[in-house]
């Protein structure tokens, strides 16, 4: 038996009280995006994210997460406060907060699930975020929250694309919202045109292997491909370019939950790469522990910092790069050598040549040799 429409309204009110911009309800089905996901995986666009392939079948239907699932409540919450950063070192807006968004979303969505169980004591619920194998953007569209932009993001006419998605799965049959069937991008292709690394082989398809977010967050076991390092620019963690250029984000709210605005680290943007390179394991945990930035690990963040210093050569950082050139991590050594060669100082070039003579990793040695060669050094 379907629950009364009034319950759906009550759930939306509870979500609003918890700070969510919108809550829509979709039927638990196999979304069309599942078959598109399989095609995407066949193209190898997932790169080294092997978990996407191994867990693909779990995304076929929400029943894999909650047996008997009949309804999916999709909640959206804004994460951008509208603040603008300089053109220097940057971190994706979703990671600015003092607390990991996964924790925040689960905590704030729990009262919605609790209200549903109170109204329907026999029903079961499960709160999930993007760490669960759910095609949340597909269900966001089915719940009427928005449409897919050419950059693959879910876009809302009311609040753009600066929002997180989270879901409550339930075996209760709820009154659902109408799916968003229209696309309001028109002829705009700004997101495709402005991508620094040409990560979109076609509209609506992302080659993660070229995406800056993938390169700075998900690619953890090897160096960033040389041909993509310059395109990373000042991005230390993630990338927002395809959202920043989207006209619909002019309508995004200029406020967000306090958990997404707090900062733990009072360091000027220009100093961030240097301070990251200096971090001990303890420092890294104290600053980034419990935040979205913790996910990459210290070595990957320091690799990213070195690449940024190689791109933003006006920033201080030579001394830190010289130390990083002798780091225990091959990822850090490769990136530091590349950055020093890009910066071009005599001391830095000499240090790279010296490191090449004693470099224990054949892979790093090849990278250092190429970096020197690009500077006309042997």
Coordinates of C-alpha atoms in Angstrom, one line a residue:
X1 CA 0.0 0.0 0.0
X2 CA 1.3 3.4 -0.9
X3 CA 1.9 5.9 1.9
X4 CA -0.2 9.1 1.9
X5 CA 1.1 12.1 0.0
X6 CA 1.1 14.0 3.2
X7 CA 4.0 11.9 4.4
X8 CA 6.1 12.9 1.5
X9 CA 5.5 16.5 2.3
X10 CA 6.4 15.9 6.0
X11 CA 9.7 14.3 5.0
X12 CA 10.5 17.3 2.8
X13 CA 9.9 19.6 5.7
X14 CA 12.2 17.6 8.0
X15 CA 14.9 17.7 5.3
X16 CA 14.5 21.5 5.0
X17 CA 14.9 21.8 8.8
X18 CA 18.1 19.9 8.5
X19 CA 19.5 22.4 6.0
X20 CA 18.9 20.5 2.7
X21 CA 18.0 22.6 -0.3
X22 CA 15.6 20.0 -1.7
X23 CA 14.4 16.5 -1.2
X24 CA 12.8 14.5 -4.0
X25 CA 11.4 11.0 -4.1
X26 CA 12.0 8.5 -6.8
X27 CA 10.9 4.9 -7.4
X28 CA 13.5 2.2 -6.8
X29 CA 14.3 1.1 -10.4
X30 CA 17.2 0.2 -12.6
X31 CA 18.1 3.6 -14.0
X32 CA 19.0 4.1 -17.6
X33 CA 22.4 5.4 -16.4
X34 CA 23.3 1.8 -15.3
X35 CA 23.7 0.7 -18.9
X36 CA 25.6 3.8 -19.7
X37 CA 27.9 3.1 -16.8
X38 CA 28.7 -0.4 -18.3
X39 CA 29.5 1.2 -21.6
X40 CA 31.7 3.8 -19.9
X41 CA 33.6 1.1 -18.0
X42 CA 34.1 -0.9 -21.3
X43 CA 35.9 2.2 -22.6
X44 CA 38.3 2.2 -19.7
X45 CA 37.4 5.7 -18.7
X46 CA 37.5 4.8 -15.0
X47 CA 41.3 4.6 -15.1
X48 CA 42.7 3.0 -12.0
X49 CA 39.4 3.1 -10.0
X50 CA 39.1 -0.7 -10.1
X51 CA 36.4 -0.6 -7.5
X52 CA 34.0 0.9 -10.1
X53 CA 34.4 -2.2 -12.2
X54 CA 34.2 -4.7 -9.4
X55 CA 31.2 -3.1 -7.8
X56 CA 29.3 -2.1 -11.0
X57 CA 26.6 -4.8 -10.7
X58 CA 25.7 -3.4 -7.2
X59 CA 24.6 -0.2 -9.0
X60 CA 22.0 -2.0 -11.1
X61 CA 19.2 -1.6 -8.5
X62 CA 18.9 -0.1 -4.9
X63 CA 17.9 -3.6 -3.7
X64 CA 21.6 -4.3 -3.5
X65 CA 21.8 -1.9 -0.7
X66 CA 18.4 -2.5 1.0
X67 CA 16.4 -5.7 0.2
X68 CA 12.9 -4.9 -0.9
X69 CA 13.7 -1.3 -1.6
X70 CA 10.8 0.5 -3.2
X71 CA 11.5 4.2 -2.8
X72 CA 14.6 6.4 -2.9
X73 CA 14.6 9.8 -1.2
X74 CA 17.2 12.0 -2.7
X75 CA 18.4 15.0 -0.7
X76 CA 20.5 17.9 -2.0
X77 CA 22.5 20.3 0.1
X78 CA 24.6 23.3 -1.1
X79 CA 28.3 23.3 -0.3
X80 CA 29.5 26.6 -1.7
X81 CA 29.3 29.9 0.2
X82 CA 30.1 31.9 -2.9
X83 CA 33.5 32.9 -1.8
X84 CA 36.0 33.4 -4.6
X85 CA 39.7 32.3 -4.5
X86 CA 42.7 33.8 -6.2
X87 CA 44.1 32.3 -9.3
X88 CA 46.9 30.6 -7.3
X89 CA 46.8 27.3 -5.4
X90 CA 43.3 25.9 -5.1
X91 CA 41.3 23.2 -3.5
X92 CA 37.9 22.1 -4.8
X93 CA 35.1 23.8 -3.0
X94 CA 33.5 20.6 -1.7
X95 CA 36.5 19.9 0.4
X96 CA 36.8 23.4 2.1
X97 CA 34.9 22.4 5.2
X98 CA 36.3 21.3 8.6
X99 CA 34.4 18.0 8.6
X100 CA 34.1 15.3 6.0
X101 CA 30.9 15.7 4.0
X102 CA 30.1 12.0 4.3
X103 CA 29.8 12.3 8.0
X104 CA 27.8 15.6 7.8
X105 CA 25.3 14.2 5.3
X106 CA 24.6 11.0 7.2
X107 CA 24.1 12.9 10.4
X108 CA 21.7 15.5 8.9
X109 CA 19.7 13.0 6.9
X110 CA 19.2 10.6 9.9
X111 CA 16.2 12.6 11.2
X112 CA 14.4 12.2 7.8
X113 CA 14.8 8.4 8.0
X114 CA 13.7 8.5 11.7
X115 CA 10.6 10.4 10.8
X116 CA 9.7 7.9 8.1
X117 CA 10.1 5.0 10.5
X118 CA 8.0 6.7 13.1
X119 CA 5.2 7.3 10.6
X120 CA 5.5 3.7 9.2
X121 CA 6.9 1.6 12.1
X122 CA 7.1 -1.5 9.9
X123 CA 9.3 0.1 7.2
X124 CA 13.1 -0.3 6.9
X125 CA 15.5 2.5 5.9
X126 CA 19.1 3.0 5.1
X127 CA 20.9 6.3 4.7
X128 CA 23.7 6.3 2.1
X129 CA 26.1 8.8 0.6
X130 CA 28.3 8.7 -2.4
X131 CA 30.6 6.0 -0.9
X132 CA 27.8 3.5 -1.5
X133 CA 27.2 1.9 -4.9
X134 CA 24.1 3.9 -5.8
X135 CA 23.8 5.9 -9.0
X136 CA 22.8 9.0 -7.0
X137 CA 22.8 11.5 -9.8
X138 CA 20.4 9.2 -11.8
X139 CA 18.1 9.0 -8.9
X140 CA 18.5 12.7 -8.3
X141 CA 17.1 13.3 -11.8
X142 CA 14.3 10.7 -11.3
X143 CA 13.4 12.6 -8.1
X144 CA 13.1 15.8 -10.0
X145 CA 16.1 17.6 -8.5
X146 CA 17.8 18.4 -11.8
X147 CA 19.1 17.4 -15.2
X148 CA 22.5 16.2 -16.5
X149 CA 24.7 18.9 -17.8
X150 CA 27.3 18.3 -20.6
X151 CA 29.9 18.1 -17.8
X152 CA 27.9 15.0 -16.3
X153 CA 26.9 17.1 -13.3
X154 CA 23.3 17.2 -12.0
X155 CA 22.2 20.8 -12.4
X156 CA 19.2 22.5 -10.7
X157 CA 17.5 25.6 -12.0
X158 CA 17.1 26.7 -8.4
X159 CA 20.6 26.1 -7.0
X160 CA 23.0 25.2 -9.8
X161 CA 25.3 22.3 -9.3
X162 CA 27.2 23.2 -6.1
X163 CA 25.5 20.5 -4.1
X164 CA 26.0 17.2 -2.5
X165 CA 23.6 14.3 -2.9
X166 CA 22.6 11.8 -0.2
X167 CA 19.8 9.2 -0.1
X168 CA 17.4 7.4 2.2
X169 CA 16.5 4.0 0.9
X170 CA 13.3 2.5 2.1
X171 CA 11.0 -0.5 1.5
X172 CA 8.0 1.7 1.9
X173 CA 6.1 2.8 -1.2
X174 CA 6.0 6.6 -1.1
X175 CA 4.4 9.1 -3.4
X176 CA 7.1 10.0 -5.9
X177 CA 8.0 13.3 -7.6
X178 CA 8.1 13.7 -11.4
X179 CA 11.4 13.1 -13.0
X180 CA 13.2 16.0 -14.7
X181 CA 12.9 15.1 -18.4
X182 CA 14.1 18.5 -19.8
X183 CA 17.6 19.7 -20.3
X184 CA 18.2 23.4 -19.9
X185 CA 21.8 23.7 -21.1
X186 CA 20.7 24.9 -24.5
X187 CA 23.6 25.4 -26.9
X188 CA 26.1 26.2 -24.1
X189 CA 29.3 24.3 -24.1
X190 CA 31.4 26.3 -21.7
X191 CA 32.1 23.3 -19.4
X192 CA 33.5 21.4 -22.3
X193 CA 35.5 24.3 -23.8
X194 CA 37.1 25.4 -20.6
X195 CA 38.3 22.0 -19.3
X196 CA 42.1 22.4 -18.8
X197 CA 42.9 18.8 -19.7
X198 CA 40.2 18.1 -22.3
X199 CA 38.7 15.4 -20.1
X200 CA 35.4 15.3 -22.1
X201 CA 35.7 13.1 -25.3
X202 CA 32.1 14.1 -26.0
X203 CA 29.2 15.9 -24.2
X204 CA 28.0 14.0 -21.2
X205 CA 31.0 11.7 -21.1
X206 CA 34.0 12.1 -18.8
X207 CA 37.3 10.4 -19.4
X208 CA 38.4 10.3 -15.7
X209 CA 41.9 9.5 -16.7
X210 CA 42.3 13.1 -17.9
X211 CA 40.2 14.8 -15.2
X212 CA 42.1 16.9 -12.7
X213 CA 39.9 15.6 -9.8
X214 CA 40.9 12.1 -10.7
X215 CA 44.5 12.9 -11.2
X216 CA 44.8 14.8 -7.8
X217 CA 42.6 12.5 -5.7
X218 CA 42.1 9.0 -7.2
X219 CA 45.5 8.5 -8.9
X220 CA 47.5 7.4 -5.9
X221 CA 49.9 4.7 -6.9
X222 CA 51.8 6.4 -9.7
X223 CA 52.9 9.8 -11.0
X224 CA 50.6 12.1 -12.9
X225 CA 51.2 11.6 -16.6
X226 CA 53.7 14.2 -17.8
X227 CA 51.5 15.5 -20.6
X228 CA 48.7 16.4 -18.0
X229 CA 50.8 18.0 -15.3
X230 CA 50.8 21.5 -16.8
X231 CA 47.0 21.4 -17.2
X232 CA 46.6 20.8 -13.4
X233 CA 47.7 24.4 -13.0
X234 CA 47.1 25.4 -9.3
X235 CA 44.8 22.6 -8.4
X236 CA 46.0 20.8 -5.3
X237 CA 42.9 18.7 -4.7
X238 CA 40.1 18.3 -7.1
X239 CA 38.9 20.8 -9.7
X240 CA 35.9 23.1 -10.1
X241 CA 36.4 24.6 -13.6
X242 CA 33.5 22.9 -15.3
X243 CA 31.2 24.1 -12.6
X244 CA 32.6 27.6 -12.2
X245 CA 32.0 28.4 -15.9
X246 CA 28.4 27.0 -15.8
X247 CA 25.9 29.9 -16.1
X248 CA 23.4 28.1 -13.9
X249 CA 25.7 28.5 -10.9
X250 CA 25.0 32.2 -11.0
X251 CA 21.8 31.1 -9.2
X252 CA 23.5 29.0 -6.6
X253 CA 22.8 30.0 -3.0
X254 CA 25.6 32.0 -1.3
X255 CA 25.3 30.1 1.9
X256 CA 25.9 26.6 3.1
X257 CA 26.0 24.5 6.3
X258 CA 28.5 25.7 8.9
X259 CA 30.3 22.3 8.7
X260 CA 31.2 23.2 5.1
X261 CA 32.6 26.7 5.8
X262 CA 34.8 26.1 8.8
X263 CA 38.5 26.1 8.2
X264 CA 41.1 24.3 10.3
X265 CA 44.1 25.8 8.7
X266 CA 44.8 29.5 8.7
X267 CA 47.3 29.7 5.9
X268 CA 47.3 32.0 3.0
X269 CA 46.6 30.3 -0.4
X270 CA 50.1 31.1 -1.7
X271 CA 51.7 29.3 1.2
X272 CA 49.6 26.1 1.1
X273 CA 51.8 24.1 -1.4
X274 CA 54.9 24.9 0.7
X275 CA 53.3 24.0 3.9
X276 CA 52.0 20.7 2.5
X277 CA 55.5 19.8 1.3
X278 CA 56.8 20.4 4.8
X279 CA 54.2 18.2 6.5
X280 CA 55.1 15.3 8.6
X281 CA 52.7 12.4 8.9
X282 CA 51.6 13.8 12.2
X283 CA 51.1 17.3 10.7
X284 CA 49.0 15.9 7.9
X285 CA 46.7 14.0 10.3
X286 CA 46.3 17.1 12.6
X287 CA 45.4 19.4 9.7
X288 CA 43.4 17.1 7.4
X289 CA 42.3 14.2 9.6
X290 CA 38.5 13.8 9.5
X291 CA 38.1 16.0 6.3
X292 CA 37.7 15.1 2.7
X293 CA 41.3 16.0 2.1
X294 CA 42.5 13.1 4.3
X295 CA 41.4 10.6 1.6
X296 CA 44.4 11.1 -0.7
X297 CA 47.1 10.5 1.9
X298 CA 50.2 12.6 2.7
X299 CA 52.3 11.5 -0.2
X300 CA 49.7 12.2 -2.9
X301 CA 49.0 15.6 -1.5
X302 CA 52.8 16.4 -1.4
X303 CA 53.1 15.1 -5.0
X304 CA 50.2 17.5 -6.0
X305 CA 51.9 20.4 -4.1
X306 CA 55.1 19.9 -6.0
X307 CA 53.3 19.9 -9.4
X308 CA 51.5 23.1 -8.4
X309 CA 54.8 24.7 -7.6
X310 CA 56.1 23.6 -11.0
X311 CA 53.1 25.4 -12.6
X312 CA 53.0 28.5 -10.4
X313 CA 56.6 29.4 -10.6
X314 CA 56.2 32.8 -9.1
X315 CA 55.5 31.2 -5.7
X316 CA 58.2 30.5 -3.1
X317 CA 59.1 26.8 -2.8
X318 CA 62.6 26.1 -4.1
X319 CA 63.9 25.1 -0.7
X320 CA 61.0 22.8 0.0
X321 CA 61.3 21.2 -3.5
X322 CA 65.0 20.5 -2.9
X323 CA 64.2 18.6 0.2
X324 CA 61.3 16.8 -1.5
X325 CA 63.7 15.7 -4.3
X326 CA 65.3 13.3 -1.7
X327 CA 62.0 12.2 -0.2
X328 CA 61.3 8.5 0.6
X329 CA 58.2 8.6 -1.8
X330 CA 59.0 8.0 -5.5
X331 CA 55.8 10.0 -6.3
X332 CA 57.1 13.0 -4.4
X333 CA 60.7 12.7 -5.9
X334 CA 59.4 12.6 -9.5
X335 CA 57.1 15.6 -9.0
X336 CA 59.8 17.6 -7.2
X337 CA 62.3 17.0 -10.0
X338 CA 59.8 18.0 -12.6
X339 CA 58.9 21.2 -10.7
X340 CA 62.5 22.2 -10.1
X341 CA 63.3 21.8 -13.8
X342 CA 60.2 23.8 -14.7
X343 CA 61.3 26.6 -12.3
X344 CA 64.8 26.5 -13.9
X345 CA 67.1 27.7 -11.2
X346 CA 70.7 26.7 -11.4
X347 CA 70.7 25.2 -8.0
X348 CA 67.5 23.2 -8.7
X349 CA 68.8 21.8 -12.0
X350 CA 72.1 20.8 -10.4
X351 CA 70.2 19.0 -7.6
X352 CA 68.1 17.1 -10.2
X353 CA 71.2 16.0 -12.0
X354 CA 72.7 14.8 -8.8
X355 CA 69.6 13.0 -7.7
X356 CA 69.5 11.3 -11.1
X357 CA 72.9 9.7 -10.5
X358 CA 71.8 8.1 -7.2
X359 CA 68.1 7.6 -7.9
X360 CA 67.1 4.0 -6.9
X361 CA 63.8 3.9 -8.8
X362 CA 64.1 3.2 -12.6
X363 CA 60.7 4.8 -13.2
X364 CA 61.7 8.0 -11.3
X365 CA 65.0 8.1 -13.1
X366 CA 63.3 8.1 -16.4
X367 CA 61.0 10.9 -15.3
X368 CA 63.9 13.0 -14.0
X369 CA 65.8 12.5 -17.2
X370 CA 62.9 13.7 -19.3
X371 CA 62.4 16.7 -17.0
X372 CA 66.1 17.7 -17.6
X373 CA 65.8 17.0 -21.3
X374 CA 62.9 19.4 -21.6
X375 CA 65.1 22.1 -20.1
X376 CA 67.9 21.3 -22.6
X377 CA 69.9 19.6 -19.9
X378 CA 71.6 16.2 -20.1

